[in-house]
PDB file of C-alpha atoms in Angstrom:
ATOM      1  CA  MET A   1      22.439-104.986  44.822  1.00  0.00           C
ATOM      2  CA  THR A   2      25.752-104.438  46.598  1.00  0.00           C
ATOM      3  CA  ASP A   3      28.164-101.556  46.094  1.00  0.00           C
ATOM      4  CA  ALA A   4      30.182-103.674  44.623  1.00  0.00           C
ATOM      5  CA  GLU A   5      27.936-104.635  42.067  1.00  0.00           C
ATOM      6  CA  TYR A   6      26.461-101.221  41.214  1.00  0.00           C
ATOM      7  CA  THR A   7      27.869-100.019  37.843  1.00  0.00           C
ATOM      8  CA  PRO A   8      28.458 -96.511  36.786  1.00  0.00           C
ATOM      9  CA  GLU A   9      26.305 -96.747  34.086  1.00  0.00           C
ATOM     10  CA  GLN A  10      23.690 -98.062  36.756  1.00  0.00           C
ATOM     11  CA  ALA A  11      24.334 -95.174  38.762  1.00  0.00           C
ATOM     12  CA  LEU A  12      23.775 -92.613  35.462  1.00  0.00           C
ATOM     13  CA  ALA A  13      20.715 -94.672  34.881  1.00  0.00           C
ATOM     14  CA  ASP A  14      19.441 -94.499  38.245  1.00  0.00           C
ATOM     15  CA  GLY A  15      19.847 -90.583  37.986  1.00  0.00           C
ATOM     16  CA  PHE A  16      23.163 -89.961  39.943  1.00  0.00           C
ATOM     17  CA  PHE A  17      26.364 -88.455  38.715  1.00  0.00           C
ATOM     18  CA  VAL A  18      29.856 -90.279  38.544  1.00  0.00           C
ATOM     19  CA  VAL A  19      33.158 -88.692  40.376  1.00  0.00           C
ATOM     20  CA  GLN A  20      35.625 -89.546  39.173  1.00  0.00           C
ATOM     21  CA  PRO A  21      38.439 -88.089  41.338  1.00  0.00           C
ATOM     22  CA  MET A  22      41.234 -85.821  39.545  1.00  0.00           C
ATOM     23  CA  THR A  23      44.904 -85.059  40.430  1.00  0.00           C
ATOM     24  CA  ARG A  24      46.165 -81.933  41.174  1.00  0.00           C
ATOM     25  CA  ASN A  25      48.136 -81.826  38.092  1.00  0.00           C
ATOM     26  CA  GLN A  26      44.840 -82.453  35.890  1.00  0.00           C
ATOM     27  CA  ALA A  27      43.180 -79.761  37.696  1.00  0.00           C
ATOM     28  CA  VAL A  28      46.007 -77.453  36.447  1.00  0.00           C
ATOM     29  CA  GLN A  29      46.094 -78.432  33.129  1.00  0.00           C
ATOM     30  CA  HIS A  30      42.338 -78.108  32.933  1.00  0.00           C
ATOM     31  CA  GLY A  31      42.310 -74.427  34.490  1.00  0.00           C
ATOM     32  CA  LEU A  32      40.975 -75.612  37.491  1.00  0.00           C
ATOM     33  CA  TRP A  33      43.979 -74.375  39.035  1.00  0.00           C
ATOM     34  CA  VAL A  34      46.675 -71.914  38.573  1.00  0.00           C
ATOM     35  CA  GLU A  35      50.134 -72.570  39.852  1.00  0.00           C
ATOM     36  CA  PRO A  36      52.050 -68.849  40.439  1.00  0.00           C
ATOM     37  CA  SER A  37      55.556 -68.979  39.360  1.00  0.00           C
ATOM     38  CA  GLN A  38      57.794 -71.515  41.477  1.00  0.00           C
ATOM     39  CA  SER A  39      60.603 -68.114  41.435  1.00  0.00           C
ATOM     40  CA  LEU A  40      57.629 -65.797  42.987  1.00  0.00           C
ATOM     41  CA  SER A  41      55.922 -68.386  45.105  1.00  0.00           C
ATOM     42  CA  ARG A  42      59.937 -69.108  46.209  1.00  0.00           C
ATOM     43  CA  GLU A  43      60.393 -65.325  47.254  1.00  0.00           C
ATOM     44  CA  ALA A  44      57.238 -65.262  48.786  1.00  0.00           C
ATOM     45  CA  GLY A  45      59.406 -67.535  51.316  1.00  0.00           C
ATOM     46  CA  PHE A  46      57.099 -71.546  50.124  1.00  0.00           C
ATOM     47  CA  ARG A  47      59.233 -74.448  49.360  1.00  0.00           C
ATOM     48  CA  VAL A  48      56.847 -76.054  48.419  1.00  0.00           C
ATOM     49  CA  PRO A  49      54.676 -76.151  44.768  1.00  0.00           C
ATOM     50  CA  VAL A  50      51.418 -73.389  45.236  1.00  0.00           C
ATOM     51  CA  ALA A  51      48.296 -73.400  43.582  1.00  0.00           C
ATOM     52  CA  LEU A  52      45.165 -71.244  43.701  1.00  0.00           C
ATOM     53  CA  THR A  53      41.677 -72.853  42.837  1.00  0.00           C
ATOM     54  CA  ARG A  54      40.106 -70.884  39.673  1.00  0.00           C
ATOM     55  CA  ALA A  55      37.832 -68.828  41.496  1.00  0.00           C
ATOM     56  CA  ALA A  56      40.603 -67.269  43.986  1.00  0.00           C
ATOM     57  CA  TRP A  57      42.593 -66.387  41.044  1.00  0.00           C
ATOM     58  CA  GLU A  58      39.632 -64.618  39.017  1.00  0.00           C
ATOM     59  CA  ASP A  59      38.450 -62.797  42.385  1.00  0.00           C
ATOM     60  CA  CYS A  60      42.348 -62.258  44.387  1.00  0.00           C
ATOM     61  CA  VAL A  61      44.947 -62.153  41.296  1.00  0.00           C
ATOM     62  CA  ALA A  62      43.109 -61.605  37.481  1.00  0.00           C
ATOM     63  CA  TRP A  63      43.846 -58.283  36.654  1.00  0.00           C
ATOM     64  CA  SER A  64      44.200 -56.758  33.061  1.00  0.00           C
ATOM     65  CA  ASP A  65      44.498 -53.391  31.527  1.00  0.00           C
ATOM     66  CA  THR A  66      41.150 -53.289  30.568  1.00  0.00           C
ATOM     67  CA  ASP A  67      40.220 -53.400  33.847  1.00  0.00           C
ATOM     68  CA  ASP A  68      42.501 -50.801  34.767  1.00  0.00           C
ATOM     69  CA  GLN A  69      40.429 -48.275  32.382  1.00  0.00           C
ATOM     70  CA  LYS A  70      37.179 -49.355  33.766  1.00  0.00           C
ATOM     71  CA  GLN A  71      37.873 -49.000  37.341  1.00  0.00           C
ATOM     72  CA  ASN A  72      40.433 -46.367  37.171  1.00  0.00           C
ATOM     73  CA  THR A  73      42.833 -47.871  39.184  1.00  0.00           C
ATOM     74  CA  VAL A  74      46.133 -49.203  38.631  1.00  0.00           C
ATOM     75  CA  GLN A  75      46.673 -52.681  39.489  1.00  0.00           C
ATOM     76  CA  ASP A  76      48.531 -55.661  38.115  1.00  0.00           C
ATOM     77  CA  GLU A  77      48.179 -59.275  37.854  1.00  0.00           C
ATOM     78  CA  THR A  78      52.123 -59.954  39.479  1.00  0.00           C
ATOM     79  CA  GLY A  79      51.492 -57.579  42.410  1.00  0.00           C
ATOM     80  CA  ARG A  80      48.110 -58.812  43.281  1.00  0.00           C
ATOM     81  CA  LEU A  81      49.308 -62.295  43.184  1.00  0.00           C
ATOM     82  CA  TRP A  82      52.267 -61.296  45.600  1.00  0.00           C
ATOM     83  CA  ASP A  83      49.594 -60.017  48.267  1.00  0.00           C
ATOM     84  CA  VAL A  84      47.629 -63.234  47.787  1.00  0.00           C
ATOM     85  CA  LEU A  85      51.434 -64.865  48.543  1.00  0.00           C
ATOM     86  CA  ILE A  86      52.948 -63.323  51.116  1.00  0.00           C
ATOM     87  CA  MET A  87      50.145 -63.058  53.348  1.00  0.00           C
ATOM     88  CA  SER A  88      49.120 -66.431  52.794  1.00  0.00           C
ATOM     89  CA  ARG A  89      52.933 -67.570  53.228  1.00  0.00           C
ATOM     90  CA  LEU A  90      52.532 -65.158  56.905  1.00  0.00           C
ATOM     91  CA  ALA A  91      49.370 -66.941  57.784  1.00  0.00           C
ATOM     92  CA  ILE A  92      50.484 -70.428  57.402  1.00  0.00           C
ATOM     93  CA  ALA A  93      53.320 -69.060  59.304  1.00  0.00           C
ATOM     94  CA  ARG A  94      50.790 -68.347  62.480  1.00  0.00           C
ATOM     95  CA  SER A  95      48.735 -71.225  62.152  1.00  0.00           C
ATOM     96  CA  ARG A  96      49.156 -74.277  64.571  1.00  0.00           C
ATOM     97  CA  SER A  97      47.115 -76.387  62.032  1.00  0.00           C
ATOM     98  CA  THR A  98      47.430 -77.214  57.735  1.00  0.00           C
ATOM     99  CA  ARG A  99      44.802 -74.632  57.200  1.00  0.00           C
ATOM    100  CA  ALA A 100      45.140 -71.161  58.056  1.00  0.00           C
ATOM    101  CA  HIS A 101      43.222 -68.381  57.426  1.00  0.00           C
ATOM    102  CA  VAL A 102      44.125 -66.339  55.063  1.00  0.00           C
ATOM    103  CA  THR A 103      43.066 -62.195  55.439  1.00  0.00           C
ATOM    104  CA  LEU A 104      44.073 -59.344  52.656  1.00  0.00           C
ATOM    105  CA  HIS A 105      42.540 -56.130  51.007  1.00  0.00           C
ATOM    106  CA  ARG A 106      42.136 -56.297  47.495  1.00  0.00           C
ATOM    107  CA  VAL A 107      40.139 -54.153  44.880  1.00  0.00           C
ATOM    108  CA  PRO A 108      37.309 -56.533  43.708  1.00  0.00           C
ATOM    109  CA  ARG A 109      37.524 -56.825  39.787  1.00  0.00           C
ATOM    110  CA  ASP A 110      33.629 -55.617  39.132  1.00  0.00           C
ATOM    111  CA  GLY A 111      34.239 -52.844  37.284  1.00  0.00           C
ATOM    112  CA  ARG A 112      33.890 -49.905  39.594  1.00  0.00           C
ATOM    113  CA  SER A 113      35.306 -49.962  42.604  1.00  0.00           C
ATOM    114  CA  GLN A 114      38.777 -48.229  43.201  1.00  0.00           C
ATOM    115  CA  GLU A 115      38.797 -48.904  46.852  1.00  0.00           C
ATOM    116  CA  PRO A 116      40.059 -51.904  48.231  1.00  0.00           C
ATOM    117  CA  GLN A 117      38.143 -54.002  50.386  1.00  0.00           C
ATOM    118  CA  LEU A 118      38.517 -57.150  52.804  1.00  0.00           C
ATOM    119  CA  VAL A 119      38.860 -60.839  51.496  1.00  0.00           C
ATOM    120  CA  CYS A 120      39.461 -64.377  53.509  1.00  0.00           C
ATOM    121  CA  LEU A 121      40.502 -67.109  51.711  1.00  0.00           C
ATOM    122  CA  ILE A 122      41.766 -70.154  53.152  1.00  0.00           C
ATOM    123  CA  ALA A 123      45.566 -71.741  53.030  1.00  0.00           C
ATOM    124  CA  ASP A 124      45.446 -75.345  53.187  1.00  0.00           C
ATOM    125  CA  LEU A 125      48.614 -77.762  53.570  1.00  0.00           C
ATOM    126  CA  GLY A 126      48.230 -80.901  51.928  1.00  0.00           C
ATOM    127  CA  LEU A 127      49.440 -83.893  49.838  1.00  0.00           C
ATOM    128  CA  GLY A 128      50.239 -83.749  46.148  1.00  0.00           C
ATOM    129  CA  ASP A 129      49.681 -86.467  43.705  1.00  0.00           C
ATOM    130  CA  LYS A 130      52.886 -87.988  44.867  1.00  0.00           C
ATOM    131  CA  GLY A 131      52.356 -87.787  48.762  1.00  0.00           C
ATOM    132  CA  GLU A 132      54.500 -84.386  48.718  1.00  0.00           C
ATOM    133  CA  PRO A 133      53.639 -81.424  50.592  1.00  0.00           C
ATOM    134  CA  VAL A 134      51.658 -78.927  49.009  1.00  0.00           C
ATOM    135  CA  VAL A 135      49.706 -75.433  49.726  1.00  0.00           C
ATOM    136  CA  THR A 136      46.458 -74.834  47.825  1.00  0.00           C
ATOM    137  CA  ILE A 137      44.754 -71.674  48.395  1.00  0.00           C
ATOM    138  CA  MET A 138      40.811 -71.300  47.873  1.00  0.00           C
ATOM    139  CA  LEU A 139      37.792 -69.482  48.705  1.00  0.00           C
ATOM    140  CA  PRO A 140      36.076 -70.745  51.541  1.00  0.00           C
ATOM    141  CA  THR A 141      33.266 -71.358  49.808  1.00  0.00           C
ATOM    142  CA  GLU A 142      35.634 -74.024  47.959  1.00  0.00           C
ATOM    143  CA  ASP A 143      36.176 -75.780  51.934  1.00  0.00           C
TER     144      ASP A 143
END
């Protein structure tokens, strides 16, 4: 049997997963990626659309009043997002490729930490659904 004759149904029957590609817009709609506001992204120096993977958002941006109380520290999502955006923008400016390694300090959202810890992210300049330039910020493990 050739690959052309191998149907998704047969792949599933053989125990394989069928992977359907997802567009950037679908990833945002499904909550897998988070788009910051265009105004904040532009203020940080981005001229193209930016999205963070859900894992990068949860690790470096997400924060609530409950987190403030549990961790006895004052943070907010807008400030944490600004740090990610500005540090990503600076890393991209220094990079000589379409992929930049971003390092920044953030207070882990673990229910107990109060001191910032170093975290590394990747800012990837790629193409969007219509071939337009876009930036995706992710954890190194998502590469």
